[in-house]
CSV table of C-alpha atoms and ligand atoms in Angstrom, one decimal:
chain,number,residue,atom,x,y,z
A,1,MET,CA,14.6,13.8,8.5
A,2,ALA,CA,12.3,10.8,8.2
A,3,ILE,CA,9.6,11.3,5.5
A,4,GLN,CA,6.1,11.9,6.9
A,5,ARG,CA,2.7,11.0,5.5
A,6,PRO,CA,0.9,13.9,3.7
A,7,LYS,CA,-1.0,16.3,5.9
A,8,GLY,CA,-4.7,15.3,6.3
A,9,THR,CA,-4.0,11.6,5.7
A,10,GLN,CA,-3.9,8.7,8.1
A,11,ASP,CA,-2.3,5.3,8.5
A,12,LEU,CA,-4.8,2.7,9.5
A,13,LEU,CA,-2.9,0.3,11.7
A,14,PRO,CA,-3.7,-3.1,13.3
A,15,GLY,CA,-5.7,-2.3,16.4
A,16,THR,CA,-7.8,0.3,14.4
A,17,ILE,CA,-8.3,-1.6,11.2
A,18,GLU,CA,-10.5,-4.1,12.9
A,19,GLN,CA,-13.0,-1.3,13.5
A,20,TRP,CA,-13.0,-0.6,9.8
A,21,GLN,CA,-13.6,-4.2,9.0
A,22,TYR,CA,-16.4,-4.4,11.5
A,23,PHE,CA,-18.1,-1.3,9.9
A,24,GLU,CA,-17.5,-2.7,6.4
A,25,GLU,CA,-19.1,-6.0,7.3
A,26,ALA,CA,-22.2,-4.1,8.7
A,27,ILE,CA,-22.6,-2.1,5.5
A,28,ARG,CA,-22.2,-5.1,3.2
A,29,SER,CA,-24.9,-7.0,5.1
A,30,VAL,CA,-27.3,-4.0,5.1
A,31,CYS,CA,-26.7,-3.5,1.4
A,32,ARG,CA,-27.3,-7.2,0.7
A,33,ASP,CA,-30.5,-7.0,2.6
A,34,PHE,CA,-31.7,-3.9,0.7
A,35,GLY,CA,-30.6,-5.4,-2.7
A,36,TYR,CA,-27.7,-3.1,-3.5
A,37,GLU,CA,-24.6,-4.3,-5.4
A,38,GLU,CA,-21.1,-3.0,-5.1
A,39,ILE,CA,-19.4,-0.9,-7.8
A,40,ARG,CA,-15.7,0.1,-7.9
A,41,THR,CA,-14.6,2.9,-10.2
A,42,PRO,CA,-11.1,4.5,-10.7
A,43,MET,CA,-9.4,6.7,-8.1
A,44,PHE,CA,-9.0,9.4,-10.7
A,45,GLU,CA,-11.2,10.6,-13.5
A,46,ALA,CA,-11.1,13.3,-16.2
A,47,THR,CA,-11.3,16.7,-14.4
A,48,GLU,CA,-14.2,17.7,-16.6
A,49,LEU,CA,-16.4,15.0,-15.0
A,50,PHE,CA,-16.4,16.8,-11.7
A,51,GLN,CA,-16.5,20.2,-13.2
A,52,ARG,CA,-19.7,19.3,-15.0
A,53,GLY,CA,-21.0,16.9,-12.4
A,54,VAL,CA,-20.3,18.4,-9.1
A,55,GLY,CA,-20.6,22.0,-10.5
A,56,GLN,CA,-18.2,24.8,-11.3
A,57,THR,CA,-19.4,27.0,-8.4
A,58,THR,CA,-19.0,24.5,-5.6
A,59,ASP,CA,-16.2,24.7,-3.1
A,60,ILE,CA,-15.1,21.2,-4.1
A,61,VAL,CA,-14.5,22.2,-7.7
A,62,LYS,CA,-13.2,25.7,-7.0
A,63,LYS,CA,-10.8,25.0,-4.2
A,64,GLU,CA,-10.5,21.4,-3.1
A,65,MET,CA,-9.6,19.2,-6.0
A,66,TYR,CA,-6.4,17.3,-6.4
A,67,THR,CA,-5.9,18.0,-10.1
A,68,PHE,CA,-2.9,17.2,-12.2
A,69,LYS,CA,-1.7,16.8,-15.7
A,70,ASP,CA,-0.7,13.2,-16.7
A,71,LYS,CA,2.2,12.5,-19.0
A,72,GLY,CA,-0.2,12.7,-21.9
A,73,ASP,CA,-1.1,16.3,-20.9
A,74,ARG,CA,-4.6,15.3,-19.9
A,75,SER,CA,-6.1,17.0,-16.9
A,76,MET,CA,-7.0,14.4,-14.2
A,77,THR,CA,-8.5,14.7,-10.8
A,78,LEU,CA,-8.4,12.4,-7.8
A,79,ARG,CA,-12.1,11.7,-7.0
A,80,PRO,CA,-13.5,14.1,-4.4
A,81,GLU,CA,-16.7,12.1,-4.3
A,82,LEU,CA,-18.3,9.2,-6.2
A,83,THR,CA,-21.7,10.2,-7.4
A,84,ALA,CA,-20.4,11.8,-10.7
A,85,SER,CA,-18.2,8.7,-11.3
A,86,VAL,CA,-21.1,6.3,-10.7
A,87,CYS,CA,-23.2,8.2,-13.2
A,88,ARG,CA,-20.3,8.2,-15.7
A,89,ALA,CA,-20.1,4.4,-15.3
A,90,TYR,CA,-23.9,4.1,-15.6
A,91,VAL,CA,-23.6,5.8,-19.0
A,92,GLU,CA,-20.3,4.4,-20.2
A,93,ASP,CA,-21.1,0.8,-19.2
A,94,LYS,CA,-24.7,1.1,-20.5
A,95,LEU,CA,-26.2,0.1,-17.1
A,96,TYR,CA,-29.4,1.9,-18.4
A,97,GLY,CA,-29.8,-1.2,-20.6
A,98,GLN,CA,-30.3,-3.4,-17.5
A,99,PRO,CA,-33.5,-3.8,-15.5
A,100,GLN,CA,-34.1,-0.5,-13.7
A,101,PRO,CA,-33.5,0.9,-11.1
A,102,VAL,CA,-29.8,0.1,-10.8
A,103,LYS,CA,-29.0,0.0,-7.1
A,104,LEU,CA,-25.3,0.4,-6.3
A,105,TYR,CA,-23.0,0.9,-3.3
A,106,TYR,CA,-19.4,1.8,-2.8
A,107,VAL,CA,-16.7,2.1,-0.1
A,108,GLY,CA,-13.4,3.8,-0.6
A,109,PRO,CA,-11.1,6.8,-0.3
A,110,MET,CA,-12.0,10.3,-1.6
A,111,PHE,CA,-9.7,13.2,-1.8
A,112,ARG,CA,-10.3,16.9,-1.1
A,113,TYR,CA,-7.8,19.6,-0.4
A,114,GLU,CA,-9.5,20.9,2.7
A,115,ARG,CA,-8.0,22.5,5.8
A,116,PRO,CA,-7.4,19.4,8.0
A,117,GLN,CA,-9.0,19.4,11.5
A,118,SER,CA,-10.6,16.9,13.8
A,119,GLY,CA,-13.0,14.9,11.6
A,120,ARG,CA,-11.8,16.5,8.4
A,121,PHE,CA,-9.2,14.9,6.2
A,122,ARG,CA,-7.7,15.3,2.8
A,123,GLN,CA,-7.9,11.6,2.2
A,124,PHE,CA,-11.1,10.3,3.8
A,125,HIS,CA,-13.4,7.3,3.2
A,126,GLN,CA,-17.0,7.2,2.2
A,127,PHE,CA,-19.6,4.5,2.1
A,128,GLY,CA,-22.3,5.5,-0.3
A,129,VAL,CA,-25.2,4.3,-2.4
A,130,GLU,CA,-26.7,5.5,-5.7
A,131,VAL,CA,-30.0,4.5,-7.2
A,132,LEU,CA,-30.3,5.3,-10.9
A,133,GLY,CA,-33.4,5.1,-13.1
A,134,ALA,CA,-36.3,5.6,-10.6
A,135,ASP,CA,-38.0,8.9,-9.7
A,136,GLN,CA,-40.7,7.8,-7.3
A,137,PRO,CA,-40.7,9.1,-3.7
A,138,ILE,CA,-40.5,5.6,-2.4
A,139,VAL,CA,-36.9,5.4,-3.7
A,140,ASP,CA,-36.0,8.5,-1.6
A,141,ALA,CA,-37.6,6.8,1.4
A,142,GLU,CA,-35.8,3.6,0.8
A,143,VAL,CA,-32.4,5.3,0.6
A,144,ILE,CA,-32.9,7.3,3.8
A,145,SER,CA,-34.2,4.3,5.6
A,146,LEU,CA,-31.1,2.3,4.6
A,147,VAL,CA,-29.0,4.9,6.4
A,148,TRP,CA,-31.3,4.7,9.4
A,149,ASN,CA,-31.3,0.9,9.4
A,150,LEU,CA,-27.5,0.8,9.3
A,151,TYR,CA,-27.2,3.2,12.2
A,152,GLN,CA,-29.8,1.2,14.2
A,153,ARG,CA,-27.8,-2.0,13.6
A,154,LEU,CA,-24.6,-0.3,14.8
A,155,GLY,CA,-26.4,1.0,17.8
A,156,LEU,CA,-25.6,4.7,17.1
A,157,LYS,CA,-27.6,7.1,19.2
A,158,GLY,CA,-28.2,10.9,19.2
A,159,LEU,CA,-28.8,11.0,15.5
A,160,GLU,CA,-30.4,14.0,13.8
A,161,VAL,CA,-31.8,13.3,10.4
A,162,HIS,CA,-32.5,16.5,8.6
A,163,VAL,CA,-34.6,16.4,5.4
A,164,ASN,CA,-35.6,19.1,2.9
A,165,SER,CA,-36.6,19.6,-0.7
A,166,VAL,CA,-34.4,21.9,-2.7
A,167,GLY,CA,-36.9,21.8,-5.6
A,168,CYS,CA,-36.4,21.4,-9.3
A,169,PRO,CA,-34.7,24.0,-11.6
A,170,VAL,CA,-38.0,25.8,-12.0
A,171,CYS,CA,-38.8,26.3,-8.3
A,172,ARG,CA,-35.2,26.8,-7.4
A,173,ALA,CA,-34.9,29.7,-9.8
A,174,ARG,CA,-37.9,31.3,-8.1
A,175,HIS,CA,-36.3,30.7,-4.7
A,176,ARG,CA,-33.0,32.1,-5.8
A,177,GLU,CA,-34.7,35.3,-7.0
A,178,GLN,CA,-36.7,35.8,-3.8
A,179,LEU,CA,-33.7,35.2,-1.7
A,180,GLN,CA,-31.6,37.7,-3.5
A,181,ASP,CA,-34.4,40.3,-3.2
A,182,PHE,CA,-34.5,39.6,0.5
A,183,LEU,CA,-30.8,39.8,1.1
A,184,ALA,CA,-29.9,42.6,-1.4
A,185,SER,CA,-30.1,45.5,1.1
A,186,ARG,CA,-28.0,43.6,3.7
A,187,LYS,CA,-25.5,42.0,1.4
A,188,ASN,CA,-22.5,43.9,2.9
A,189,GLU,CA,-23.2,42.4,6.4
A,190,LEU,CA,-22.6,38.9,5.1
A,191,CYS,CA,-19.3,37.1,5.5
A,192,SER,CA,-16.9,37.3,2.5
A,193,ASP,CA,-17.7,33.8,1.4
A,194,CYS,CA,-21.4,34.6,1.4
A,195,GLN,CA,-20.9,37.9,-0.4
A,196,GLU,CA,-19.3,35.8,-3.1
A,197,ARG,CA,-22.2,33.3,-2.9
A,198,PHE,CA,-24.8,36.0,-3.4
A,199,ASP,CA,-24.5,35.9,-7.2
A,200,ARG,CA,-23.3,32.5,-7.9
A,201,ASN,CA,-25.1,30.3,-5.4
A,202,PRO,CA,-27.2,32.4,-2.9
A,203,LEU,CA,-29.0,29.3,-1.6
A,204,ARG,CA,-25.8,28.2,0.2
A,205,ILE,CA,-26.0,31.4,2.3
A,206,LEU,CA,-28.9,29.8,4.1
A,207,ASP,CA,-26.6,27.1,5.7
A,208,CYS,CA,-23.6,29.3,6.5
A,209,LYS,CA,-22.3,28.6,10.0
A,210,ASN,CA,-21.3,32.3,10.5
A,211,THR,CA,-23.6,33.8,13.2
A,212,THR,CA,-24.0,37.2,11.5
A,213,CYS,CA,-25.0,35.5,8.3
A,214,GLN,CA,-27.4,33.4,10.3
A,215,SER,CA,-29.1,36.5,11.8
A,216,VAL,CA,-29.2,38.2,8.4
A,217,THR,CA,-31.0,35.2,6.9
A,218,GLU,CA,-33.5,35.0,9.7
A,219,GLY,CA,-37.0,35.1,8.1
A,220,ALA,CA,-35.5,34.7,4.6
A,221,PRO,CA,-37.7,32.8,2.1
A,222,THR,CA,-36.9,29.1,2.3
A,223,THR,CA,-37.3,26.3,-0.3
A,224,LYS,CA,-40.5,25.4,1.5
A,225,ASP,CA,-42.1,28.7,0.4
A,226,THR,CA,-41.2,28.3,-3.2
A,227,LEU,CA,-41.7,24.6,-4.1
A,228,CYS,CA,-43.8,23.9,-7.2
A,229,GLU,CA,-46.8,21.5,-7.0
A,230,ASP,CA,-44.8,18.5,-8.2
A,231,CYS,CA,-41.8,19.0,-5.9
A,232,SER,CA,-44.1,19.7,-3.0
A,233,SER,CA,-46.2,16.6,-3.4
A,234,HIS,CA,-43.1,14.5,-3.9
A,235,PHE,CA,-41.7,15.8,-0.7
A,236,GLU,CA,-44.9,15.2,1.3
A,237,ARG,CA,-44.9,11.6,0.0
A,238,VAL,CA,-41.3,11.0,1.1
A,239,LEU,CA,-42.1,12.3,4.6
A,240,ALA,CA,-45.2,10.1,4.9
A,241,LEU,CA,-43.2,7.0,3.9
A,242,LEU,CA,-40.4,7.8,6.3
A,243,GLU,CA,-42.9,8.2,9.1
A,244,ARG,CA,-44.3,4.7,8.3
A,245,ALA,CA,-40.8,3.2,8.3
A,246,GLY,CA,-40.1,4.6,11.8
A,247,VAL,CA,-37.4,7.0,10.7
A,248,VAL,CA,-37.1,9.9,13.1
A,249,TYR,CA,-36.4,13.0,11.1
A,250,LYS,CA,-36.7,16.8,11.2
A,251,VAL,CA,-37.7,18.9,8.2
A,252,ASN,CA,-35.0,21.6,7.9
A,253,PRO,CA,-36.0,24.1,5.2
A,254,ARG,CA,-32.6,25.7,5.4
A,255,LEU,CA,-30.8,22.5,4.4
A,256,VAL,CA,-29.0,23.1,1.1
A,257,ARG,CA,-26.2,20.8,0.2
A,258,GLY,CA,-22.7,21.9,-1.0
A,259,LEU,CA,-22.9,20.2,-4.3
A,260,ASP,CA,-24.8,21.6,-7.3
A,261,TYR,CA,-26.5,18.5,-8.7
A,262,TYR,CA,-29.3,18.2,-6.2
A,263,THR,CA,-33.0,18.3,-7.1
A,264,LYS,CA,-36.0,17.7,-4.8
A,265,THR,CA,-35.1,15.6,-1.7
A,266,ALA,CA,-31.9,16.5,0.2
A,267,PHE,CA,-30.8,15.2,3.6
A,268,GLU,CA,-28.1,15.1,6.1
A,269,VAL,CA,-27.4,13.1,9.3
A,270,MET,CA,-25.7,14.8,12.3
A,271,VAL,CA,-24.3,13.5,15.5
A,272,ASP,CA,-23.3,16.2,18.0
A,273,GLU,CA,-20.7,14.3,20.1
A,274,ILE,CA,-17.9,14.4,17.5
A,275,GLY,CA,-17.2,18.1,17.4
A,276,ALA,CA,-17.6,20.7,14.7
A,277,GLN,CA,-17.6,18.2,11.8
A,278,SER,CA,-20.9,16.7,12.9
A,279,ALA,CA,-22.3,15.7,9.5
A,280,ILE,CA,-21.8,11.9,9.2
A,281,CYS,CA,-23.9,11.5,6.1
A,282,GLY,CA,-25.3,13.6,3.3
A,283,GLY,CA,-27.3,12.9,0.2
A,284,GLY,CA,-30.2,13.6,-2.0
A,285,ARG,CA,-31.8,13.3,-5.4
A,286,TYR,CA,-30.1,14.4,-8.6
A,287,ASP,CA,-32.5,14.0,-11.5
A,288,LYS,CA,-30.4,16.1,-14.0
A,289,LEU,CA,-26.9,14.8,-13.4
A,290,VAL,CA,-26.8,11.8,-15.7
A,291,GLU,CA,-27.9,14.1,-18.6
A,292,GLU,CA,-25.5,16.7,-17.5
A,293,ILE,CA,-22.6,14.4,-18.1
A,294,GLY,CA,-23.9,13.3,-21.5
A,295,GLY,CA,-26.2,10.3,-20.7
A,296,PRO,CA,-29.9,9.7,-21.3
A,297,PRO,CA,-32.3,11.6,-19.0
A,298,THR,CA,-32.2,9.4,-15.8
A,299,PRO,CA,-33.3,10.3,-12.3
A,300,GLY,CA,-31.0,9.4,-9.5
A,301,ILE,CA,-30.7,9.6,-5.7
A,302,GLY,CA,-28.0,8.5,-3.2
A,303,PHE,CA,-25.9,9.4,-0.2
A,304,ALA,CA,-22.4,9.1,1.2
A,305,MET,CA,-21.2,8.9,4.7
A,306,GLY,CA,-17.8,9.7,6.1
A,307,ILE,CA,-16.5,6.5,7.6
A,308,GLU,CA,-13.9,8.3,9.9
A,309,ARG,CA,-16.8,10.3,11.4
A,310,VAL,CA,-19.1,7.4,11.9
A,311,LEU,CA,-16.3,5.4,13.6
A,312,ALA,CA,-15.5,8.4,15.8
A,313,ALA,CA,-19.2,8.6,16.9
A,314,LEU,CA,-19.3,4.8,17.5
A,315,GLN,CA,-16.1,5.2,19.5
A,316,VAL,CA,-17.4,8.0,21.7
A,317,GLN,CA,-20.6,6.0,22.3
A,318,ASN,CA,-18.7,2.9,23.2
A,319,LYS,CA,-20.4,1.0,20.4
A,320,LEU,CA,-17.3,-0.7,18.8
A,321,PRO,CA,-16.8,-4.4,19.5
A,322,GLU,CA,-14.0,-5.6,21.8
A,323,ALA,CA,-10.9,-6.7,20.0
A,324,GLU,CA,-11.0,-10.4,19.2
A,325,PRO,CA,-8.2,-12.8,20.1
A,326,LYS,CA,-5.6,-12.8,17.3
A,327,GLN,CA,-4.7,-16.5,17.6
A,328,PHE,CA,-6.5,-19.6,18.8
A,329,GLY,CA,-3.1,-21.1,19.9
A,330,MET,CA,0.6,-20.6,20.0
A,331,LEU,CA,3.0,-23.3,19.1
A,332,ILE,CA,6.0,-23.2,21.4
A,333,ALA,CA,8.9,-25.1,20.0
A,334,LEU,CA,12.2,-25.1,22.0
A,335,GLY,CA,15.4,-26.1,20.2
A,336,GLU,CA,16.2,-26.5,16.6
A,337,LYS,CA,14.8,-30.0,16.1
A,338,ALA,CA,11.6,-29.2,17.9
A,339,GLN,CA,11.3,-26.1,15.7
A,340,ILE,CA,11.4,-28.2,12.5
A,341,GLU,CA,8.9,-30.7,13.9
A,342,GLY,CA,6.8,-27.8,15.2
A,343,PHE,CA,6.8,-26.1,11.9
A,344,ALA,CA,5.4,-29.2,10.3
A,345,LEU,CA,2.6,-29.3,12.8
A,346,LEU,CA,1.9,-25.6,12.4
A,347,SER,CA,1.6,-26.0,8.6
A,348,ALA,CA,-0.8,-29.0,9.1
A,349,LEU,CA,-2.9,-26.9,11.5
A,350,ARG,CA,-3.0,-23.9,9.3
A,351,GLY,CA,-3.8,-26.1,6.4
A,352,GLN,CA,-7.0,-27.0,8.2
A,353,GLY,CA,-7.8,-23.3,8.7
A,354,ILE,CA,-6.9,-23.3,12.4
A,355,PRO,CA,-5.3,-19.9,13.5
A,356,VAL,CA,-2.1,-20.9,15.3
A,357,GLY,CA,1.0,-18.8,15.6
A,358,MET,CA,4.7,-19.7,16.3
A,359,ASP,CA,7.6,-17.7,17.8
A,360,LEU,CA,9.7,-16.1,15.1
A,361,LEU,CA,12.4,-14.6,17.4
A,362,GLY,CA,13.9,-17.5,19.2
A,363,ARG,CA,12.5,-16.4,22.6
A,364,SER,CA,12.6,-18.4,25.9
A,365,LEU,CA,9.6,-20.5,27.0
A,366,LYS,CA,8.6,-17.8,29.6
A,367,ASN,CA,8.6,-15.1,27.0
A,368,GLN,CA,6.8,-17.2,24.5
A,369,LEU,CA,4.0,-18.0,27.0
A,370,LYS,CA,3.8,-14.3,27.8
A,371,SER,CA,3.4,-13.5,24.1
A,372,ALA,CA,0.8,-16.2,23.8
A,373,ASN,CA,-1.2,-14.5,26.5
A,374,ARG,CA,-0.8,-11.1,24.9
A,375,GLN,CA,-2.2,-12.5,21.7
A,376,GLY,CA,-5.3,-13.7,23.5
A,377,ALA,CA,-4.5,-17.3,22.6
A,378,SER,CA,-6.6,-20.0,24.4
A,379,TYR,CA,-3.8,-22.7,24.2
A,380,ALA,CA,-0.1,-23.1,24.1
A,381,PHE,CA,1.2,-26.2,22.3
A,382,ILE,CA,4.6,-26.9,23.8
A,383,LEU,CA,7.2,-29.1,22.1
A,384,GLY,CA,10.6,-29.2,23.8
A,385,GLU,CA,13.6,-31.6,23.3
A,386,GLU,CA,12.2,-33.9,26.0
A,387,GLU,CA,8.7,-34.1,24.5
A,388,LEU,CA,10.2,-34.7,21.1
A,389,ALA,CA,12.2,-37.6,22.4
A,390,GLN,CA,9.0,-39.2,23.7
A,391,ASN,CA,6.9,-38.3,20.6
A,392,VAL,CA,4.5,-36.2,22.6
A,393,MET,CA,3.4,-32.6,22.9
A,394,VAL,CA,2.0,-30.7,25.9
A,395,ILE,CA,-1.3,-28.8,25.4
A,396,LYS,CA,-1.6,-26.1,28.0
A,397,ASP,CA,-5.0,-24.4,28.5
A,398,LEU,CA,-4.0,-20.8,29.1
A,399,THR,CA,-7.2,-19.9,30.9
A,400,SER,CA,-7.2,-22.7,33.5
A,401,GLY,CA,-3.5,-23.5,33.4
A,402,GLU,CA,-4.3,-27.2,33.0
A,403,GLN,CA,-1.7,-29.3,31.0
A,404,THR,CA,-2.3,-32.5,29.1
A,405,GLU,CA,0.0,-34.6,26.9
A,406,VAL,CA,-0.9,-36.0,23.5
A,407,SER,CA,1.1,-38.1,21.2
A,408,LEU,CA,2.5,-36.2,18.2
A,409,SER,CA,0.6,-38.3,15.8
A,410,ASP,CA,-2.7,-37.3,17.5
A,411,ALA,CA,-1.8,-33.6,18.0
A,412,VAL,CA,-3.4,-32.2,14.9
A,413,ASN,CA,-6.6,-34.1,15.5
A,414,GLU,CA,-6.8,-33.2,19.2
A,415,ILE,CA,-6.2,-29.5,18.5
A,416,SER,CA,-8.7,-29.5,15.7
A,417,LYS,CA,-11.3,-30.9,18.1
A,418,LYS,CA,-10.6,-28.2,20.6
A,419,TYR,CA,-10.9,-25.6,17.9
A,420,GLN,CA,-14.2,-26.9,16.6
A,421,ARG,CA,-15.6,-26.8,20.1
A,422,GLY,CA,-14.5,-23.2,20.5
A,423,VAL,CA,-16.1,-21.8,17.3
B,1,HAM,P1,-20.8,15.3,0.9
B,1,HAM,O1,-21.7,16.0,1.8
B,1,HAM,O2,-19.7,16.2,0.2
B,1,HAM,O3,-21.6,14.5,-0.2
B,1,HAM,O4,-20.0,14.2,1.7
B,1,HAM,C1,-20.7,13.2,2.4
B,1,HAM,C2,-20.1,12.9,3.7
B,1,HAM,O5,-18.7,12.6,3.6
B,1,HAM,C3,-20.1,14.0,4.7
B,1,HAM,O6,-21.4,14.1,5.4
B,1,HAM,C4,-19.0,13.6,5.7
B,1,HAM,O7,-19.4,12.7,6.6
B,1,HAM,C5,-18.0,13.0,4.7
B,1,HAM,N1,-16.9,14.0,4.4
B,1,HAM,C6,-16.9,14.9,3.4
B,1,HAM,N2,-15.7,15.6,3.4
B,1,HAM,C7,-15.0,15.0,4.3
B,1,HAM,C8,-13.6,15.3,4.8
B,1,HAM,N3,-12.9,16.2,4.2
B,1,HAM,N4,-13.1,14.5,5.8
B,1,HAM,C9,-13.9,13.6,6.4
B,1,HAM,N5,-15.2,13.3,6.0
B,1,HAM,C10,-15.7,14.0,5.0
B,1,HAM,C11,-21.1,13.8,-1.2
B,1,HAM,O8,-19.9,13.5,-1.3
B,1,HAM,C12,-22.1,13.3,-2.2
B,1,HAM,N6,-21.4,12.5,-3.2
B,1,HAM,C13,-23.2,12.5,-1.5
B,1,HAM,C14,-24.2,11.9,-2.4
B,1,HAM,C15,-24.3,10.7,-2.9
B,1,HAM,N7,-25.2,12.6,-2.9
B,1,HAM,C16,-25.9,11.8,-3.7
B,1,HAM,N8,-25.3,10.7,-3.7
């Protein structure tokens, strides 16, 4: 049997890859405009980085990591996310010594051993940003408005931006206690996952999708009721700034994220047209993470979005650009001698950066013209034995059908002029 790709992974083929390139161009231009620079870190890291960074009690660390021993008996893990890696790089590469804040972005594959379904993969791709070294509410607002700005540029509609504050370790401890008190008498009504969460991470019960859990938690104390003075005023400021930037958001006091490192602002963006996996972006502030992994106390905030999900939303909403023609022209050489001469012309044209293709299968004139049309070419440059004998070439406009003859010595010049007019 032929070998198949691993479950939960995808081959991105020509025809689809152009959508990825379009999206990547959009993010690079937004990041440039907002002053973010790209970072690339390894695909795998010491397992301990994620255990300490993402948190021992999270689903990611408990169940979803691709962990293996390398030949030196070291435990390594394929990166399930990039925030912890970026913080590691910030410390290891001493980015704290540069002017602060450091504003970084990344694009690349992440790996989580999850149950694959529509919109959920084992190898998926994230675009994310991280800002390190600034604790002001305006940074939170900038990061969220970057997401908003990108989606506006892409023309994405039907967005729900949910924001919340999960507080600092002090107010979170208070919330945790109040929540456990509230739920204690009804603990056995919760789903098995939430019963387990009750002790290790009760806040996560608040965003369980199970309907029974949702009814049990109705009226439960939310982060809003327990925020300390500092967290509360930070949050109010973020909201005021978002308002002024024209970001349409909802405060969702039940929003708690699935990773342990968050403090204060947390947010998520949803689109409902792409099925159950509707979260296209998630992020928040993590003021203790750099310290947690051994660096100097450094505030941080960022987000990551699932590229497969954003593209799915753009596809449903018909917001992806039409495929562009693959070639400007096709050189059609008929016969061995014409092929040699044609190949020289092709090389000269390509040398000038003009996208011209040539038949590689020895097809007939008719089939080569068909193929030129399929490639969306504007012109066919035809060179048969007869033309060759007269030192000319036929230029056929594939839109109008009009044919003209040029001398071989003028061909490159003429084609180049047509190309310049077209671009
Ligand atoms: P996350 O919520 O785990 O956060 O992931 C962010 C986004 O990645 C999700 O909203 C979703 O769009 C996408 N995603 C996650 N898992 C999958 C999957 N299995 N298949 C397809 N897409 C998926 C983080 O990863 C944090 N590092 C975000 C962050 C950055 N927080 C602060 N800075």
